[in-house]
Amino acid sequence: MCAAVMTMVDTAPLRSSRDMMTRCPPRSALLDLAWMALGLFFVLMDLFLDLWVTYYFIVESKHFLALLYVCFLVISSSTQQLFSFCWVLDDKNDGPVHRYILVIHLLHLGLIWRYVRYLKLRWTIGIEGIPTTATSPMYQSSLEQADDIGLLRVFDTFLEHTPQLVLLLTNSDCTTIKLSYALGMTMSFFSISWMLLDHKRTMCKSQGNESKLQGLGCCIVYLLFNLLLVTPRVVSIALYVSSVKYKYIISHLAIELILMLIFCYFMKTDFTTSRIMEWIYRLVISICLIYTWFNVMKEPTKRYRVTYHCFIIIDTSSMLTLAWWFWKSEHCPHGGFVVIVVASAVAASYMLGLVITCAYYKWKKYPLPRCVNDEIDGVPMSSQGTAAVRQCYRRLHNNTSNSIKREEFF
């Protein structure tokens, strides 16, 4: 569908420069453009801050930390390019993929390319006066592109920003925090908050439930309970990493990642068109689950959520207990007290986050629309008989229905 839409954009009659200047997109289109342009700005600013923090690690002769910081960036960016290019291959299953798209993804510019393509398409929709309804293929394509960008930003947040934040918290001195450290940590927290709101907003629009996040108060509450759940988890991991030996850290995280991967397997995800990519997707979701809940199921997930939060509470308690035992065994006069204070704040924050989350979803319920099979590039469902078309349809169908499967963050 994306290929057909871009062809429509390229073959549309060109307006005169005077006509383009006199016409302006409606207010809703301008808001969407401003929102996505701001997201692109934060992507570029985040890259600049990553290079800045890495430079200061090198200047301070902390080469291992600089290497870890860059590794998080490379792993996150590589994962984004892999999924983005695979989605391009699925969308263009009925035709060849241009070489420049491959070059763009090899240069790790896939996310920026998707932002630019969405801005161009959304501007064209506003200028041409195309109706923003479910029957408009161009508007539906823009929603699908926005949903893809949102999921790629999810990967970027939990594969790069959150591990980098743990690294900064682990190696920061409370008495002498440099400007680069402070900006890096602030940008990481803000990126997590922005991603949560942006992903929720994109998901609501793709479902047709834009009223779910109407009002400033609703957005603030949504950001609040997510920060109350993510922040104590990040702080606990940072305190644990700064306390125990590296061999225990690696063993603990490896066991937790395996358990989360098994958890994803039992949730029976069905997101990609390839079995290999499906396991890669489950691995990425497992990393996300280390920090926060991520819904990837069609069926009700109440028992899975309860199991997950019970496991997180036990795991966080064990990490804080081991950190307290380390500081106590080191005979640090104030270390044990600091850990107790941190543990109390973590417990209070997480419990308060759970209470606000339950209250939010209990008193703000909205019916989810039933997922309907869409036509592909104008081809009726009765004529979609080839395996290639079915595979392409599976990608587009999953792209639409995953806005329902990824219903909320905890």
CSV table of N, CA and C in Angstrom, one decimal, residues 134-295:
chain,number,residue,atom,x,y,z
A,134,ALA,N,-11.3,6.8,7.0
A,134,ALA,CA,-10.8,5.4,6.8
A,134,ALA,C,-10.8,4.9,5.4
A,135,THR,N,-11.6,5.6,4.5
A,135,THR,CA,-11.7,5.2,3.1
A,135,THR,C,-10.6,5.8,2.3
A,136,SER,N,-9.8,6.7,2.8
A,136,SER,CA,-8.7,7.4,2.1
A,136,SER,C,-7.5,6.5,2.2
A,137,PRO,N,-7.0,5.9,1.1
A,137,PRO,CA,-5.8,5.1,1.2
A,137,PRO,C,-4.5,5.9,1.6
A,138,MET,N,-4.4,7.2,1.1
A,138,MET,CA,-3.3,8.0,1.5
A,138,MET,C,-3.2,8.3,2.9
A,139,TYR,N,-4.4,8.6,3.5
A,139,TYR,CA,-4.4,8.9,5.0
A,139,TYR,C,-4.2,7.6,5.8
A,140,GLN,N,-4.7,6.5,5.3
A,140,GLN,CA,-4.4,5.2,6.0
A,140,GLN,C,-2.9,4.9,5.9
A,141,SER,N,-2.3,5.2,4.8
A,141,SER,CA,-0.9,4.9,4.6
A,141,SER,C,-0.1,5.8,5.6
A,142,SER,N,-0.5,7.1,5.8
A,142,SER,CA,0.2,7.9,6.7
A,142,SER,C,0.1,7.4,8.2
A,143,LEU,N,-1.1,6.9,8.5
A,143,LEU,CA,-1.3,6.3,9.8
A,143,LEU,C,-0.4,5.1,10.0
A,144,GLU,N,-0.2,4.2,9.0
A,144,GLU,CA,0.6,3.1,9.1
A,144,GLU,C,2.1,3.5,9.2
A,145,GLN,N,2.5,4.5,8.5
A,145,GLN,CA,3.9,5.0,8.6
A,145,GLN,C,4.1,5.6,10.0
A,146,ALA,N,3.2,6.3,10.5
A,146,ALA,CA,3.3,6.9,11.9
A,146,ALA,C,3.4,5.7,12.9
A,147,ASP,N,2.6,4.7,12.7
A,147,ASP,CA,2.7,3.5,13.6
A,147,ASP,C,4.0,2.8,13.5
A,148,ASP,N,4.6,2.7,12.3
A,148,ASP,CA,5.9,2.1,12.2
A,148,ASP,C,7.0,3.0,12.9
A,149,ILE,N,6.9,4.3,12.7
A,149,ILE,CA,7.8,5.2,13.4
A,149,ILE,C,7.7,5.0,14.9
A,150,GLY,N,6.5,4.9,15.4
A,150,GLY,CA,6.3,4.8,16.8
A,150,GLY,C,6.9,3.5,17.4
A,151,LEU,N,6.8,2.4,16.6
A,151,LEU,CA,7.4,1.2,17.1
A,151,LEU,C,8.9,1.2,17.1
A,152,LEU,N,9.5,1.8,16.0
A,152,LEU,CA,10.9,2.0,15.9
A,152,LEU,C,11.4,2.9,17.1
A,153,ARG,N,10.7,3.9,17.5
A,153,ARG,CA,11.1,4.7,18.6
A,153,ARG,C,11.0,3.9,19.9
A,154,VAL,N,10.1,3.0,20.0
A,154,VAL,CA,10.0,2.1,21.2
A,154,VAL,C,11.3,1.3,21.3
A,155,PHE,N,11.7,0.7,20.2
A,155,PHE,CA,13.0,0.0,20.1
A,155,PHE,C,14.2,0.9,20.5
A,156,ASP,N,14.2,2.1,20.0
A,156,ASP,CA,15.3,3.0,20.3
A,156,ASP,C,15.3,3.4,21.7
A,157,THR,N,14.1,3.5,22.4
A,157,THR,CA,14.1,3.9,23.8
A,157,THR,C,14.6,2.8,24.7
A,158,PHE,N,14.2,1.6,24.5
A,158,PHE,CA,14.6,0.5,25.4
A,158,PHE,C,15.9,-0.2,25.0
A,159,LEU,N,16.4,0.0,23.8
A,159,LEU,CA,17.6,-0.6,23.5
A,159,LEU,C,18.8,0.4,23.6
A,160,GLU,N,18.5,1.7,23.6
A,160,GLU,CA,19.5,2.7,23.7
A,160,GLU,C,19.4,3.6,24.9
A,161,HIS,N,18.3,4.4,24.9
A,161,HIS,CA,18.2,5.4,26.0
A,161,HIS,C,18.2,4.9,27.4
A,162,THR,N,17.4,3.8,27.6
A,162,THR,CA,17.3,3.3,29.0
A,162,THR,C,18.6,2.7,29.4
A,163,PRO,N,19.3,1.8,28.6
A,163,PRO,CA,20.6,1.3,29.1
A,163,PRO,C,21.6,2.4,29.3
A,164,GLN,N,21.6,3.4,28.4
A,164,GLN,CA,22.5,4.6,28.6
A,164,GLN,C,22.2,5.3,29.8
A,165,LEU,N,20.9,5.5,30.2
A,165,LEU,CA,20.6,6.1,31.4
A,165,LEU,C,21.1,5.3,32.6
A,166,VAL,N,20.9,4.0,32.6
A,166,VAL,CA,21.5,3.2,33.7
A,166,VAL,C,23.0,3.4,33.8
A,167,LEU,N,23.7,3.4,32.6
A,167,LEU,CA,25.1,3.6,32.6
A,167,LEU,C,25.5,5.0,33.2
A,168,LEU,N,24.8,6.0,32.9
A,168,LEU,CA,25.1,7.4,33.4
A,168,LEU,C,24.8,7.4,34.9
A,169,LEU,N,23.7,6.8,35.4
A,169,LEU,CA,23.4,6.8,36.8
A,169,LEU,C,24.4,6.0,37.6
A,170,THR,N,24.9,4.9,37.0
A,170,THR,CA,25.9,4.1,37.7
A,170,THR,C,27.2,4.8,37.8
A,171,ASN,N,27.6,5.6,36.9
A,171,ASN,CA,28.9,6.2,36.9
A,171,ASN,C,28.9,7.7,37.2
A,172,SER,N,27.8,8.2,37.7
A,172,SER,CA,27.7,9.6,38.1
A,172,SER,C,28.0,9.8,39.5
A,173,ASP,N,28.8,10.9,39.8
A,173,ASP,CA,29.1,11.3,41.2
A,173,ASP,C,28.1,12.3,41.6
A,174,CYS,N,27.4,12.1,42.7
A,174,CYS,CA,26.4,13.0,43.2
A,174,CYS,C,27.0,14.4,43.5
A,175,THR,N,28.3,14.4,43.9
A,175,THR,CA,28.9,15.7,44.3
A,175,THR,C,29.4,16.5,43.1
A,176,THR,N,29.8,15.8,42.0
A,176,THR,CA,30.3,16.6,40.9
A,176,THR,C,29.7,16.0,39.6
A,177,ILE,N,28.5,16.4,39.3
A,177,ILE,CA,27.8,15.9,38.1
A,177,ILE,C,28.1,17.0,37.0
A,178,LYS,N,28.7,16.5,35.9
A,178,LYS,CA,29.0,17.5,34.9
A,178,LYS,C,27.8,17.7,34.0
A,179,LEU,N,28.0,18.8,33.2
A,179,LEU,CA,26.9,19.2,32.4
A,179,LEU,C,26.5,18.2,31.4
A,180,SER,N,27.5,17.5,30.8
A,180,SER,CA,27.2,16.4,29.8
A,180,SER,C,26.4,15.3,30.4
A,181,TYR,N,26.8,14.9,31.7
A,181,TYR,CA,26.1,13.8,32.4
A,181,TYR,C,24.6,14.3,32.6
A,182,ALA,N,24.5,15.5,33.1
A,182,ALA,CA,23.1,16.0,33.5
A,182,ALA,C,22.2,16.0,32.2
A,183,LEU,N,22.8,16.6,31.1
A,183,LEU,CA,22.0,16.7,29.9
A,183,LEU,C,21.7,15.3,29.4
A,184,GLY,N,22.6,14.4,29.4
A,184,GLY,CA,22.4,13.0,28.9
A,184,GLY,C,21.3,12.3,29.7
A,185,MET,N,21.3,12.4,31.0
A,185,MET,CA,20.3,11.8,31.9
A,185,MET,C,18.9,12.4,31.6
A,186,THR,N,18.9,13.8,31.6
A,186,THR,CA,17.7,14.5,31.4
A,186,THR,C,17.0,14.1,30.0
A,187,MET,N,17.9,14.1,29.0
A,187,MET,CA,17.4,13.7,27.6
A,187,MET,C,16.9,12.3,27.6
A,188,SER,N,17.5,11.4,28.3
A,188,SER,CA,17.1,10.0,28.4
A,188,SER,C,15.7,9.9,29.0
A,189,PHE,N,15.5,10.6,30.2
A,189,PHE,CA,14.2,10.5,30.8
A,189,PHE,C,13.1,11.2,30.0
A,190,PHE,N,13.5,12.3,29.4
A,190,PHE,CA,12.5,13.0,28.5
A,190,PHE,C,12.2,12.1,27.3
A,191,SER,N,13.2,11.4,26.7
A,191,SER,CA,12.9,10.6,25.6
A,191,SER,C,12.0,9.5,25.9
A,192,ILE,N,12.1,8.9,27.1
A,192,ILE,CA,11.2,7.8,27.5
A,192,ILE,C,9.8,8.3,27.7
A,193,SER,N,9.7,9.5,28.3
A,193,SER,CA,8.4,10.1,28.5
A,193,SER,C,7.7,10.5,27.2
A,194,TRP,N,8.5,11.1,26.3
A,194,TRP,CA,8.0,11.5,25.0
A,194,TRP,C,7.6,10.3,24.2
A,195,MET,N,8.4,9.2,24.2
A,195,MET,CA,8.0,8.0,23.4
A,195,MET,C,6.7,7.4,23.9
A,196,LEU,N,6.5,7.3,25.2
A,196,LEU,CA,5.3,6.8,25.8
A,196,LEU,C,4.1,7.5,25.3
A,197,LEU,N,4.1,8.8,25.4
A,197,LEU,CA,3.0,9.6,24.9
A,197,LEU,C,2.8,9.6,23.4
A,198,ASP,N,3.9,9.6,22.7
A,198,ASP,CA,3.9,9.6,21.2
A,198,ASP,C,3.3,8.3,20.7
A,199,HIS,N,3.8,7.2,21.3
A,199,HIS,CA,3.3,5.9,20.9
A,199,HIS,C,1.8,5.7,21.2
A,200,LYS,N,1.4,6.2,22.4
A,200,LYS,CA,0.0,6.1,22.7
A,200,LYS,C,-0.9,6.9,21.8
A,201,ARG,N,-0.4,8.1,21.4
A,201,ARG,CA,-1.1,9.0,20.6
A,201,ARG,C,-1.2,8.4,19.2
A,202,THR,N,-0.2,7.9,18.6
A,202,THR,CA,-0.2,7.2,17.3
A,202,THR,C,-1.1,6.0,17.3
A,203,MET,N,-1.1,5.2,18.4
A,203,MET,CA,-1.9,4.0,18.4
A,203,MET,C,-3.4,4.4,18.5
A,204,CYS,N,-3.7,5.5,19.3
A,204,CYS,CA,-5.1,5.9,19.3
A,204,CYS,C,-5.6,6.4,18.0
A,205,LYS,N,-4.8,7.1,17.2
A,205,LYS,CA,-5.2,7.6,15.9
A,205,LYS,C,-5.4,6.4,14.9
A,206,SER,N,-4.5,5.5,15.0
A,206,SER,CA,-4.7,4.3,14.1
A,206,SER,C,-5.9,3.5,14.4
A,207,GLN,N,-6.3,3.5,15.7
A,207,GLN,CA,-7.6,2.8,16.0
A,207,GLN,C,-8.8,3.7,15.8
A,208,GLY,N,-8.6,5.0,15.6
A,208,GLY,CA,-9.8,5.8,15.5
A,208,GLY,C,-10.3,6.3,16.8
A,209,ASN,N,-9.5,6.1,17.9
A,209,ASN,CA,-9.9,6.5,19.2
A,209,ASN,C,-9.1,7.7,19.7
A,210,GLU,N,-9.1,8.8,18.9
A,210,GLU,CA,-8.3,9.9,19.3
A,210,GLU,C,-8.7,10.6,20.6
A,211,SER,N,-10.0,10.3,21.0
A,211,SER,CA,-10.5,11.0,22.2
A,211,SER,C,-9.8,10.4,23.5
A,212,LYS,N,-9.1,9.3,23.3
A,212,LYS,CA,-8.5,8.6,24.5
A,212,LYS,C,-7.5,9.5,25.2
A,213,LEU,N,-6.8,10.3,24.4
A,213,LEU,CA,-5.8,11.2,25.0
A,213,LEU,C,-6.1,12.7,24.8
A,214,GLN,N,-7.4,13.0,24.8
A,214,GLN,CA,-7.7,14.4,24.6
A,214,GLN,C,-7.6,15.0,26.0
A,215,GLY,N,-7.1,16.2,26.0
A,215,GLY,CA,-7.0,17.0,27.2
A,215,GLY,C,-5.6,16.9,27.8
A,216,LEU,N,-5.1,18.0,28.4
A,216,LEU,CA,-3.8,18.0,28.9
A,216,LEU,C,-3.7,17.2,30.2
A,217,GLY,N,-4.8,17.1,31.0
A,217,GLY,CA,-4.7,16.3,32.2
A,217,GLY,C,-4.6,14.9,31.9
A,218,CYS,N,-5.2,14.4,30.9
A,218,CYS,CA,-5.1,12.9,30.6
A,218,CYS,C,-3.7,12.6,30.2
A,219,CYS,N,-3.1,13.5,29.4
A,219,CYS,CA,-1.7,13.2,28.9
A,219,CYS,C,-0.7,13.2,30.1
A,220,ILE,N,-1.0,14.2,31.1
A,220,ILE,CA,-0.1,14.3,32.2
A,220,ILE,C,-0.2,13.0,33.1
A,221,VAL,N,-1.4,12.6,33.3
A,221,VAL,CA,-1.6,11.4,34.1
A,221,VAL,C,-1.0,10.2,33.5
A,222,TYR,N,-1.1,10.1,32.1
A,222,TYR,CA,-0.5,8.9,31.4
A,222,TYR,C,1.0,9.0,31.5
A,223,LEU,N,1.6,10.1,31.4
A,223,LEU,CA,3.1,10.3,31.6
A,223,LEU,C,3.5,10.0,33.0
A,224,LEU,N,2.6,10.4,34.0
A,224,LEU,CA,3.0,10.3,35.4
A,224,LEU,C,3.1,8.8,35.8
A,225,PHE,N,2.1,8.0,35.5
A,225,PHE,CA,2.1,6.6,36.0
A,225,PHE,C,3.2,5.8,35.3
A,226,ASN,N,3.5,6.2,34.0
A,226,ASN,CA,4.6,5.5,33.3
A,226,ASN,C,5.9,5.8,33.9
A,227,LEU,N,6.1,7.1,34.3
A,227,LEU,CA,7.4,7.5,34.9
A,227,LEU,C,7.5,6.8,36.3
A,228,LEU,N,6.4,6.7,37.0
A,228,LEU,CA,6.4,6.1,38.4
A,228,LEU,C,6.7,4.7,38.3
A,229,LEU,N,6.5,4.0,37.2
A,229,LEU,CA,6.8,2.6,37.0
A,229,LEU,C,8.2,2.3,36.4
A,230,VAL,N,8.6,3.2,35.5
A,230,VAL,CA,9.8,3.0,34.8
A,230,VAL,C,11.0,3.5,35.6
A,231,THR,N,10.8,4.6,36.3
A,231,THR,CA,11.9,5.2,37.0
A,231,THR,C,12.5,4.4,38.1
A,232,PRO,N,11.6,3.8,39.0
A,232,PRO,CA,12.2,2.9,40.1
A,232,PRO,C,12.9,1.7,39.5
A,233,ARG,N,12.4,1.2,38.4
A,233,ARG,CA,13.1,0.0,37.8
A,233,ARG,C,14.5,0.4,37.3
A,234,VAL,N,14.6,1.5,36.7
A,234,VAL,CA,15.9,2.0,36.1
A,234,VAL,C,16.8,2.3,37.3
A,235,VAL,N,16.3,3.0,38.3
A,235,VAL,CA,17.2,3.3,39.5
A,235,VAL,C,17.7,2.0,40.2
A,236,SER,N,16.8,1.0,40.3
A,236,SER,CA,17.2,-0.2,41.0
A,236,SER,C,18.3,-0.9,40.2
A,237,ILE,N,18.1,-1.0,38.9
A,237,ILE,CA,19.1,-1.7,38.1
A,237,ILE,C,20.4,-0.9,38.2
A,238,ALA,N,20.4,0.4,38.2
A,238,ALA,CA,21.6,1.2,38.2
A,238,ALA,C,22.3,1.0,39.6
A,239,LEU,N,21.5,1.0,40.7
A,239,LEU,CA,22.1,0.7,42.0
A,239,LEU,C,22.7,-0.7,42.1
A,240,TYR,N,22.1,-1.6,41.5
A,240,TYR,CA,22.6,-3.0,41.5
A,240,TYR,C,23.8,-3.1,40.7
A,241,VAL,N,23.9,-2.5,39.5
A,241,VAL,CA,25.1,-2.5,38.7
A,241,VAL,C,26.3,-1.9,39.3
A,242,SER,N,26.0,-0.8,40.1
A,242,SER,CA,27.1,-0.1,40.7
A,242,SER,C,27.6,-0.7,42.0
A,243,SER,N,26.9,-1.8,42.5
A,243,SER,CA,27.2,-2.4,43.7
A,243,SER,C,27.9,-3.7,43.6
A,244,VAL,N,27.4,-4.7,42.8
A,244,VAL,CA,27.9,-6.0,42.8
A,244,VAL,C,28.9,-6.2,41.7
A,245,LYS,N,29.6,-7.3,41.6
A,245,LYS,CA,30.6,-7.6,40.6
A,245,LYS,C,30.0,-7.8,39.2
A,246,TYR,N,30.8,-7.6,38.2
A,246,TYR,CA,30.3,-7.7,36.8
A,246,TYR,C,29.8,-9.1,36.5
A,247,LYS,N,30.4,-10.1,37.0
A,247,LYS,CA,30.0,-11.5,36.7
A,247,LYS,C,28.6,-11.8,37.2
A,248,TYR,N,28.3,-11.3,38.4
A,248,TYR,CA,26.9,-11.4,38.9
A,248,TYR,C,25.9,-10.6,38.1
A,249,ILE,N,26.3,-9.4,37.6
A,249,ILE,CA,25.4,-8.6,36.8
A,249,ILE,C,25.1,-9.3,35.5
A,250,ILE,N,26.1,-9.8,34.8
A,250,ILE,CA,25.9,-10.5,33.5
A,250,ILE,C,25.1,-11.7,33.7
A,251,SER,N,25.3,-12.5,34.8
A,251,SER,CA,24.5,-13.7,35.0
A,251,SER,C,23.1,-13.4,35.3
A,252,HIS,N,22.9,-12.4,36.1
A,252,HIS,CA,21.5,-12.0,36.5
A,252,HIS,C,20.7,-11.5,35.3
A,253,LEU,N,21.3,-10.6,34.5
A,253,LEU,CA,20.6,-10.1,33.3
A,253,LEU,C,20.4,-11.2,32.2
A,254,ALA,N,21.4,-12.1,32.1
A,254,ALA,CA,21.2,-13.2,31.1
A,254,ALA,C,20.0,-14.1,31.5
A,255,ILE,N,19.9,-14.4,32.8
A,255,ILE,CA,18.8,-15.3,33.3
A,255,ILE,C,17.5,-14.5,33.1
A,256,GLU,N,17.5,-13.2,33.4
A,256,GLU,CA,16.2,-12.4,33.3
A,256,GLU,C,15.8,-12.3,31.8
A,257,LEU,N,16.8,-12.2,31.0
A,257,LEU,CA,16.5,-12.1,29.5
A,257,LEU,C,15.9,-13.4,29.0
A,258,ILE,N,16.4,-14.5,29.5
A,258,ILE,CA,15.9,-15.8,29.0
A,258,ILE,C,14.5,-16.0,29.5
A,259,LEU,N,14.2,-15.6,30.8
A,259,LEU,CA,12.9,-15.7,31.3
A,259,LEU,C,11.9,-14.9,30.6
A,260,MET,N,12.3,-13.7,30.2
A,260,MET,CA,11.4,-12.8,29.4
A,260,MET,C,11.2,-13.3,28.0
A,261,LEU,N,12.2,-13.9,27.5
A,261,LEU,CA,12.1,-14.5,26.1
A,261,LEU,C,11.1,-15.7,26.2
A,262,ILE,N,11.1,-16.5,27.2
A,262,ILE,CA,10.2,-17.6,27.4
A,262,ILE,C,8.8,-17.0,27.6
A,263,PHE,N,8.7,-15.9,28.3
A,263,PHE,CA,7.4,-15.2,28.6
A,263,PHE,C,6.8,-14.8,27.3
A,264,CYS,N,7.7,-14.2,26.4
A,264,CYS,CA,7.2,-13.8,25.1
A,264,CYS,C,6.8,-15.0,24.2
A,265,TYR,N,7.4,-16.1,24.3
A,265,TYR,CA,7.1,-17.3,23.6
A,265,TYR,C,5.7,-17.8,24.0
A,266,PHE,N,5.4,-17.7,25.2
A,266,PHE,CA,4.1,-18.2,25.7
A,266,PHE,C,3.0,-17.2,25.3
A,267,MET,N,3.3,-15.9,25.1
A,267,MET,CA,2.4,-14.9,24.6
A,267,MET,C,2.0,-15.1,23.2
A,268,LYS,N,2.8,-16.0,22.4
A,268,LYS,CA,2.5,-16.3,21.1
A,268,LYS,C,2.4,-15.1,20.1
A,269,THR,N,3.5,-14.4,20.1
A,269,THR,CA,3.5,-13.2,19.2
A,269,THR,C,3.5,-13.6,17.7
A,270,ASP,N,2.8,-12.8,16.9
A,270,ASP,CA,2.7,-13.1,15.5
A,270,ASP,C,2.8,-11.8,14.7
A,271,PHE,N,4.0,-11.2,14.6
A,271,PHE,CA,4.1,-9.8,14.2
A,271,PHE,C,4.8,-9.7,12.8
A,272,THR,N,5.8,-10.6,12.5
A,272,THR,CA,6.5,-10.5,11.3
A,272,THR,C,6.2,-11.6,10.3
A,273,THR,N,6.7,-11.5,9.1
A,273,THR,CA,6.4,-12.5,8.0
A,273,THR,C,7.5,-13.6,8.0
A,274,SER,N,8.5,-13.5,8.9
A,274,SER,CA,9.6,-14.5,8.9
A,274,SER,C,9.8,-15.0,10.3
A,275,ARG,N,10.1,-16.3,10.4
A,275,ARG,CA,10.3,-16.9,11.7
A,275,ARG,C,11.5,-16.4,12.4
A,276,ILE,N,12.5,-16.1,11.6
A,276,ILE,CA,13.8,-15.6,12.2
A,276,ILE,C,13.5,-14.2,12.7
A,277,MET,N,12.8,-13.4,11.9
A,277,MET,CA,12.5,-12.0,12.4
A,277,MET,C,11.6,-12.0,13.6
A,278,GLU,N,10.7,-13.0,13.6
A,278,GLU,CA,9.8,-13.1,14.8
A,278,GLU,C,10.5,-13.4,16.1
A,279,TRP,N,11.6,-14.2,16.0
A,279,TRP,CA,12.4,-14.5,17.2
A,279,TRP,C,13.2,-13.2,17.6
A,280,ILE,N,13.7,-12.5,16.6
A,280,ILE,CA,14.4,-11.3,16.8
A,280,ILE,C,13.4,-10.3,17.5
A,281,TYR,N,12.2,-10.2,17.0
A,281,TYR,CA,11.2,-9.4,17.6
A,281,TYR,C,10.9,-9.7,19.0
A,282,ARG,N,10.8,-11.0,19.3
A,282,ARG,CA,10.6,-11.5,20.7
A,282,ARG,C,11.8,-11.1,21.6
A,283,LEU,N,13.0,-11.2,21.0
A,283,LEU,CA,14.2,-10.8,21.8
A,283,LEU,C,14.1,-9.4,22.1
A,284,VAL,N,13.8,-8.5,21.2
A,284,VAL,CA,13.7,-7.1,21.5
A,284,VAL,C,12.6,-6.8,22.5
A,285,ILE,N,11.4,-7.4,22.4
A,285,ILE,CA,10.4,-7.2,23.3
A,285,ILE,C,10.8,-7.7,24.7
A,286,SER,N,11.6,-8.8,24.8
A,286,SER,CA,12.1,-9.3,26.0
A,286,SER,C,13.0,-8.2,26.7
A,287,ILE,N,13.8,-7.5,25.9
A,287,ILE,CA,14.6,-6.4,26.5
A,287,ILE,C,13.7,-5.3,27.0
A,288,CYS,N,12.6,-5.0,26.3
A,288,CYS,CA,11.7,-4.0,26.7
A,288,CYS,C,11.0,-4.4,28.0
A,289,LEU,N,10.7,-5.7,28.2
A,289,LEU,CA,10.0,-6.2,29.4
A,289,LEU,C,10.9,-6.1,30.6
A,290,ILE,N,12.2,-6.0,30.4
A,290,ILE,CA,13.1,-5.9,31.6
A,290,ILE,C,12.8,-4.6,32.3
A,291,TYR,N,12.4,-3.6,31.5
A,291,TYR,CA,12.1,-2.2,32.1
A,291,TYR,C,10.7,-1.9,32.3
A,292,THR,N,9.8,-2.4,31.5
A,292,THR,CA,8.4,-2.1,31.6
A,292,THR,C,7.5,-3.1,30.9
A,293,TRP,N,6.2,-3.1,31.2
A,293,TRP,CA,5.3,-4.0,30.5
A,293,TRP,C,5.0,-3.5,29.1
A,294,PHE,N,4.9,-4.5,28.2
A,294,PHE,CA,4.6,-4.1,26.8
A,294,PHE,C,3.7,-5.2,26.3
A,295,ASN,N,2.5,-4.7,25.9
A,295,ASN,CA,1.4,-5.6,25.5
A,295,ASN,C,1.6,-6.0,24.1
